[in-house]
Coordinates of C-alpha atoms in Angstrom, one line a residue:
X17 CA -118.9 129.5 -59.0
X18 CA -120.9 126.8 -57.3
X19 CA -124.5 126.7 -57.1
X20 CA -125.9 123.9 -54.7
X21 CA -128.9 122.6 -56.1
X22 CA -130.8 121.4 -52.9
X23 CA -132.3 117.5 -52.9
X24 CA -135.2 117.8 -52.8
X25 CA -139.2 163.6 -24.1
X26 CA -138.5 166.3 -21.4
X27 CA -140.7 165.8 -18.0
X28 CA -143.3 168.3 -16.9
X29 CA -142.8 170.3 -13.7
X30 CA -146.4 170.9 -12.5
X31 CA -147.5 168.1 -9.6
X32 CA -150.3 166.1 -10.9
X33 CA -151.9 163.7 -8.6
X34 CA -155.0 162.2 -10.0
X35 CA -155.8 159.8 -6.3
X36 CA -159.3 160.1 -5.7
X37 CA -160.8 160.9 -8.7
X38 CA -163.6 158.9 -9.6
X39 CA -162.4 155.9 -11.6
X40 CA -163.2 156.1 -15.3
X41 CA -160.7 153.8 -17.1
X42 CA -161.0 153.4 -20.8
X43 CA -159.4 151.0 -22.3
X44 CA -156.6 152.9 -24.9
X45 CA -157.4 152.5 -28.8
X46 CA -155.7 149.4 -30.0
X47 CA -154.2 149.0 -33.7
X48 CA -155.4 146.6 -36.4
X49 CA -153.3 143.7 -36.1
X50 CA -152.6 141.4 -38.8
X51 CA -151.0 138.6 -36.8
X52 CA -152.7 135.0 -36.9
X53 CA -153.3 133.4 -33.4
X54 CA -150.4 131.2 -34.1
X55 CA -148.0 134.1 -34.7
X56 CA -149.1 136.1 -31.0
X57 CA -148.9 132.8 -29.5
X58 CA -145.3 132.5 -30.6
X59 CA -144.4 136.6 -30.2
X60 CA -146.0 136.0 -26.5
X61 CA -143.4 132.7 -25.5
X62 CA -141.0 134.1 -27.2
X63 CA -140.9 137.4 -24.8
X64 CA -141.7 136.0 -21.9
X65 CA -138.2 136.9 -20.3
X66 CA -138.8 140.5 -21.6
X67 CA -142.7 139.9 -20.4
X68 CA -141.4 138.9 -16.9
X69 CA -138.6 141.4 -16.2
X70 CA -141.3 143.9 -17.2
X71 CA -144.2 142.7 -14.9
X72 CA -141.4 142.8 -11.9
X73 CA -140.0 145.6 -11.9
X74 CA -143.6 147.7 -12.8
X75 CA -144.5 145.7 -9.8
X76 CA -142.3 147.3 -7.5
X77 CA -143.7 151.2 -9.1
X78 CA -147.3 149.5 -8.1
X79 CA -146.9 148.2 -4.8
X80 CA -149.2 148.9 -2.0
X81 CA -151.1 152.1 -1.8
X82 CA -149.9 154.7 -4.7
X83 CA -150.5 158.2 -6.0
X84 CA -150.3 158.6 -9.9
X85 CA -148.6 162.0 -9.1
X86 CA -144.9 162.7 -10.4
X87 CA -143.2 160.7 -7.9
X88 CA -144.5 157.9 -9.3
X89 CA -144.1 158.9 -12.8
X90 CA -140.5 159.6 -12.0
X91 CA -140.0 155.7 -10.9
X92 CA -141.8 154.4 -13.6
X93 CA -139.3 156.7 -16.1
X94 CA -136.3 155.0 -14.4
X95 CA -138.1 151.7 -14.7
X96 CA -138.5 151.8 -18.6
X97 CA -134.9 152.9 -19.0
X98 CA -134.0 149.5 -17.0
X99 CA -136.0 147.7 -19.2
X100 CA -133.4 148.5 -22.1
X101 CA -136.0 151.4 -23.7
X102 CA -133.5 153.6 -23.5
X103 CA -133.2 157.6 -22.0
X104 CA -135.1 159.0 -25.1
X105 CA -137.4 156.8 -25.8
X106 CA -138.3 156.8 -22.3
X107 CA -138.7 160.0 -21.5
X108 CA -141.2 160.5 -24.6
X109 CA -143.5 157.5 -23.3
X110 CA -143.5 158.5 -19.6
X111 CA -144.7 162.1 -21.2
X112 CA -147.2 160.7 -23.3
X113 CA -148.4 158.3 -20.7
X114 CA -148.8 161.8 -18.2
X115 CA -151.1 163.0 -20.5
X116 CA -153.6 160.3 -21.2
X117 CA -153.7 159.0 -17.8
X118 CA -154.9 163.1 -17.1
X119 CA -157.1 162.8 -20.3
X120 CA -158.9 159.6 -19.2
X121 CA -158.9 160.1 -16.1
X122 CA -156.9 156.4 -15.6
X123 CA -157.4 155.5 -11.7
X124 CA -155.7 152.5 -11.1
X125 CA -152.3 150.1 -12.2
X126 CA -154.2 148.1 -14.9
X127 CA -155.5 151.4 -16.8
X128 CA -152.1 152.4 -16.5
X129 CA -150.9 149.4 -17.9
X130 CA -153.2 149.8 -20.9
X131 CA -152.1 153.0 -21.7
X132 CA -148.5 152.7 -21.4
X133 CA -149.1 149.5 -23.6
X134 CA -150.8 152.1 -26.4
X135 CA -148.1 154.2 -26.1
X136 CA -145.3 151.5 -26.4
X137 CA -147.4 150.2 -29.9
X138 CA -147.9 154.0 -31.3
X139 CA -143.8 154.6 -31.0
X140 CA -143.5 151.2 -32.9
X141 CA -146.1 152.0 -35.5
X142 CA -143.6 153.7 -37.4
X143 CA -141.0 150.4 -37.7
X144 CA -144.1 148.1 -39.3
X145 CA -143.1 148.2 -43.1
X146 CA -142.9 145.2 -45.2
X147 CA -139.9 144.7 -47.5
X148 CA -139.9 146.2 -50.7
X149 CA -139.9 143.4 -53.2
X150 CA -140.9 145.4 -56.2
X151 CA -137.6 144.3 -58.1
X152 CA -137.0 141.4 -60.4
X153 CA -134.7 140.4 -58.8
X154 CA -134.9 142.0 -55.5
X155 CA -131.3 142.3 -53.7
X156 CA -131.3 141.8 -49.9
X157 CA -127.8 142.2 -48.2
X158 CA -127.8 141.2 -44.6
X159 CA -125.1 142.5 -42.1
X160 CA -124.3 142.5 -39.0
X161 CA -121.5 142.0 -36.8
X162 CA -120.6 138.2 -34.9
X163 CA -122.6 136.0 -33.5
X164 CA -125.8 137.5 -34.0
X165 CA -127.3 135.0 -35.6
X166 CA -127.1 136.3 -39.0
X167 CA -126.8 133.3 -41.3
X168 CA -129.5 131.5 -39.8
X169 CA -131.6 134.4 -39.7
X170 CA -130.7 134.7 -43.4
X171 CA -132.0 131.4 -44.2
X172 CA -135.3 131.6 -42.2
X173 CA -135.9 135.0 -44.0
X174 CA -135.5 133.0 -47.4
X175 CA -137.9 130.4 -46.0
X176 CA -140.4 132.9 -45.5
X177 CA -139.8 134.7 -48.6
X178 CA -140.1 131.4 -50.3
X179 CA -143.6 130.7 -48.4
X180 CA -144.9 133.6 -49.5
X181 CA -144.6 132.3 -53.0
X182 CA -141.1 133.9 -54.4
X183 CA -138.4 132.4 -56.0
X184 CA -135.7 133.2 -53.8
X185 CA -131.9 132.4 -54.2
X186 CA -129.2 132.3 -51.6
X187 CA -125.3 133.8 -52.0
X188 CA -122.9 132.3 -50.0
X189 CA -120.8 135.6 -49.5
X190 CA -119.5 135.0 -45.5
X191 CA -116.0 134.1 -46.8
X192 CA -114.4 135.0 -43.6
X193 CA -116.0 133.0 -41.3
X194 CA -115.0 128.9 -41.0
X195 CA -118.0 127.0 -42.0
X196 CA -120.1 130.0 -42.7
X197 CA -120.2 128.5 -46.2
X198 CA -121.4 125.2 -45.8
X199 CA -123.5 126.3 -43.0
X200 CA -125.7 128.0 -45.7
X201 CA -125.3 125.6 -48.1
X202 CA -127.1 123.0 -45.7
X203 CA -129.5 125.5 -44.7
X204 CA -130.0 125.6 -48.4
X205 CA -130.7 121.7 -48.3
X206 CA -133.1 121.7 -46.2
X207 CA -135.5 124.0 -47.6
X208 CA -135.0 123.5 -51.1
X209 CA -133.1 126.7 -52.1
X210 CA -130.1 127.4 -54.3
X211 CA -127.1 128.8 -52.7
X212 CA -124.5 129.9 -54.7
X213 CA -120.6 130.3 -53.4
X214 CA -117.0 129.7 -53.9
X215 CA -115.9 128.2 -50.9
X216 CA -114.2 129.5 -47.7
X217 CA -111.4 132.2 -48.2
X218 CA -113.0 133.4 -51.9
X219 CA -113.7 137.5 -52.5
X220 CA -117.4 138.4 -51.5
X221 CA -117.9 140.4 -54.2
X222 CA -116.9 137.8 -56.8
X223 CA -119.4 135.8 -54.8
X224 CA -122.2 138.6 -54.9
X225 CA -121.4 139.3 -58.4
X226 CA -122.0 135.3 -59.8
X227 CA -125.2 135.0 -57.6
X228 CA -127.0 138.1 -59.0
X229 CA -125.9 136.5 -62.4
X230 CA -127.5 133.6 -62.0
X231 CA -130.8 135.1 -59.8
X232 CA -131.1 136.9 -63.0
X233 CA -130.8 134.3 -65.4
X234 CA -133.0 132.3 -63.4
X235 CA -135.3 135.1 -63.4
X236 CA -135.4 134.6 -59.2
X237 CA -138.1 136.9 -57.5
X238 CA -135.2 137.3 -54.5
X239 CA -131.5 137.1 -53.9
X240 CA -130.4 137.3 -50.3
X241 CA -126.5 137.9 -49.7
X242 CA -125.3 136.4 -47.0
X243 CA -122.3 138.7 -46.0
X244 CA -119.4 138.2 -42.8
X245 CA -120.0 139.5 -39.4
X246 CA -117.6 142.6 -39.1
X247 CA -117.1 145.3 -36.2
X248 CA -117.3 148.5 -37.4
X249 CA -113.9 149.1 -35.8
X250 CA -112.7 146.0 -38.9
X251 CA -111.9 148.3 -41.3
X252 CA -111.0 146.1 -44.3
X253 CA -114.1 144.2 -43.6
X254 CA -115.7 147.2 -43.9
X255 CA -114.5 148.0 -46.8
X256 CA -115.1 144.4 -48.1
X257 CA -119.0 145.2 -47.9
X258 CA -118.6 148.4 -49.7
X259 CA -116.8 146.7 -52.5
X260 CA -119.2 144.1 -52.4
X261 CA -122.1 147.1 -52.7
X262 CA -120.1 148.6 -55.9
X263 CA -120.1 144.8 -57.6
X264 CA -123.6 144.2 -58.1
X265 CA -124.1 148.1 -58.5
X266 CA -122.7 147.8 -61.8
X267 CA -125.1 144.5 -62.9
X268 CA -128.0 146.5 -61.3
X269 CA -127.1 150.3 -60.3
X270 CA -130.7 150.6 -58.1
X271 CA -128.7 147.3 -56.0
X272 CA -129.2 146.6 -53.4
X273 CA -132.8 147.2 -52.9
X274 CA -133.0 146.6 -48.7
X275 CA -129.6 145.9 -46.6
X276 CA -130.8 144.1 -43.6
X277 CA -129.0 144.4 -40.3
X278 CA -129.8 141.8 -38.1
X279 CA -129.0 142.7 -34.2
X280 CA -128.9 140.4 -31.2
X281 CA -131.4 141.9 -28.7
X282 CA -129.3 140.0 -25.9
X283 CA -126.9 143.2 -26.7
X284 CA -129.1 145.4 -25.5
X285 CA -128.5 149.6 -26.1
X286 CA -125.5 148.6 -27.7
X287 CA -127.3 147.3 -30.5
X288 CA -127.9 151.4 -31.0
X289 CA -124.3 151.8 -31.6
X290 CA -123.9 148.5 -33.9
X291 CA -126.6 150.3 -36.2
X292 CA -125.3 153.7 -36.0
X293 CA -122.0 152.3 -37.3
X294 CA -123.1 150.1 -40.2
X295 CA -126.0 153.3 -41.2
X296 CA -123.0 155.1 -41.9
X297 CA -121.2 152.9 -43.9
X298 CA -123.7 150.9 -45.9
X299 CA -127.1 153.2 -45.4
X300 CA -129.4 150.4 -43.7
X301 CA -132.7 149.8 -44.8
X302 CA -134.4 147.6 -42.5
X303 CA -133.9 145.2 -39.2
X304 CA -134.4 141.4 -37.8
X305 CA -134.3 141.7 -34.1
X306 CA -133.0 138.2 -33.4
X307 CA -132.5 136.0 -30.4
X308 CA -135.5 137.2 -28.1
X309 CA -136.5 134.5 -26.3
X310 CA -133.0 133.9 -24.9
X311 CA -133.1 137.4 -23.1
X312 CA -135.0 140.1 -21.3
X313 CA -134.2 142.9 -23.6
X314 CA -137.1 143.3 -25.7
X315 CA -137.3 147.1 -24.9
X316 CA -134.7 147.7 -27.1
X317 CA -137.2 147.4 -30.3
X318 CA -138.7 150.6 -28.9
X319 CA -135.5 152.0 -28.5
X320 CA -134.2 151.4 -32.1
X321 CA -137.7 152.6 -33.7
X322 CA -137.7 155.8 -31.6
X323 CA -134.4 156.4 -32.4
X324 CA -134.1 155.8 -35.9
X325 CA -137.3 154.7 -37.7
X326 CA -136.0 152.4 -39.4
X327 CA -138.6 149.0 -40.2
X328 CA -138.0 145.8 -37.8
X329 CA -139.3 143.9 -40.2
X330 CA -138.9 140.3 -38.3
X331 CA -138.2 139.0 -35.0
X332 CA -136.4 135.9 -33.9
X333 CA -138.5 134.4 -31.1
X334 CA -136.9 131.0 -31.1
X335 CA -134.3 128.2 -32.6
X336 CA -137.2 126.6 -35.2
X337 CA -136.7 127.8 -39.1
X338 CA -140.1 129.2 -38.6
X339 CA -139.4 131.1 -35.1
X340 CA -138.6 134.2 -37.4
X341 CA -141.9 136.3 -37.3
X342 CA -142.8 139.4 -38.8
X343 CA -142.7 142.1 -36.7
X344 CA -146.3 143.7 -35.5
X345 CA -146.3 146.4 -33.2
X346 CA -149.5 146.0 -31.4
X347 CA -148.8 142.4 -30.8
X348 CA -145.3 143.5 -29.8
X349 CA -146.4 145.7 -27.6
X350 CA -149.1 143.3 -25.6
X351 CA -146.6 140.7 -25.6
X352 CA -144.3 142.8 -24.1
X353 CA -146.5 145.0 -21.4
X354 CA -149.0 142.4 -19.4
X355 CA -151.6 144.5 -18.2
X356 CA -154.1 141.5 -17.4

């Protein structure tokens, strides 16, 4: 064992048109948001490609002279699916949307906006949770399959845990991957956080197994275990994470307390599938929806939540160690639907 020590839903069928009514547009309910002005500052950059692809393509539903009647409802369903929210997900908005627009008797595009806006941040409500870090230590296993950004994303969680005031320890367990050791281990480095591994070609569990060692003797607050991108079609990687799962079960049988999948949003719907597979084999917790501002996918958080209610607890909005931002859904939401 080595342990761096760092330096330092369905459509209705009646028409509807509401053209002509008087206008009366209230402005839809908004949640408490917790986010700083820093944080929806960064959230807002960091989906501007979502933001953008968004504002186009609502802008062709909008153009000229429009009925809000089910023609338009109809184009706006097919919109939202293009967007990455998905079949479901946007047939249950597009039918909640129907019925506050009737409610409030919404008039024109910016009302509309509002309200699919509300809509968007109700279906994500569900997917704010923080992690549970009622342990001593706490066990986090990240997964996720290649080239999602998963190590990194594993050491900017740790930096945040570690801002927050925990003790947090790093485990070194991507022994499949060249360099996925030593990319930790500087990661480590720089923000003053133990790592502990075994080098390149070692067993993950034995990994797993002397890290939750030493976060317990060290009485660490947090022990993140950085684990190999596998497909779910890799069956003895597979099966490398379950064994890794039955390891540190038998230090700590309640172990581990949150398994983290981290999913590129650049993937789009197939990010579904990637978290369909790995729920079966290794019961996810929680998710970091990585890699946002490099896309235009960012409907696919409402996807996921509506889906399978699981907690997005961060989102990667840029390259910076501190680009990994806790995910809020209001601000989500108005980040994502421009409505100004």
């Amino acid at each position: 064992m080595t342990e761096q020590n760092p330096p330092s839903q369905a459509a209705k069928n009646e028409k509807r048109s509401w053209f002509g009514r008087k206008k009366s547009v209230a402005e839809p309910e908004q949640h408490t948001s917790s986010a700083t002005t820093e944080e929806r500052a960064t959230i807002e950059q960091g989906l501007e490609p979502s933001r953008s692809g968004f504002l186009s393509k609502l802008g062709q539903v909008f153009k000229g002279t429009f009925d809000l009647d089910d023609v338009l409802f109809d184009e706006l369903e097919e919109t939202l699916m293009t967007c990455d929210i998905g079949v479901h997900a946007s047939l249950a908005l597009v039918d909640r949307l129907r019925d506050r627009v009737e409610a409030e008797k919404i008039q024109d595009q910016r009302g509309v906006l509002l309200a699919l806006r509300h809509e968007i941040a109700e279906m994500l409500a569900p997917s704010q949770r923080e992690l549970n870090l009622t342990h001593s230590p706490t066990v986090i296993l990240v997964v996720g399959v290649n080239g999602v950004g998963k190590t990194t994303t594993t050491a900017k969680l740790a930096n945040q845990l570690k801002a927050q005031g925990n003790s947090v320890m790093l485990a070194a367990a991507d022994t499949f991957r060249a360099a996925a050791v030593e990319q930790l281990q500087e990661w480590g480095g720089k923000l003053d956080i133990p790592v502990i591994s075994q080098g390149s070609g070692a067993d993950a569990a034995a990994v797993a197994h002397d890290a939750l060692m030493a976060a317990k003797a060290k009485n660490c607050d947090v022990l993140l275990i950085d684990t190999a991108g596998r497909l779910h079609t890799q069956t003895d990687l597979m099966e490398q994470l379950q064994k890794v799962i039955r390891v540190i079960q038998k230090i700590d049988p309640d172990s581990p307390h949150e398994v983290i999948q981290v999913l590129d949003a650049g993937t789009g719907q197939n990010a579904l599938s990637q978290l369909e597979h790995f729920q079966k084999a290794v019961n996810v917790s929680g998710l970091c929806l990585t890699k946002l501002d490099g896309s235009a996918k960012g409907g696919v958080a409402v996807s996921l939540s509506e889906k399978f209610k699981l907690p997005i607890h961060y989102v990667g909005v840029g390259e910076g160690v501190n680009d990994l931002r806790r995910f809020d859904a209001n601000q989500f939401a108005a980040a994502l639907i421009a409505a100004e």
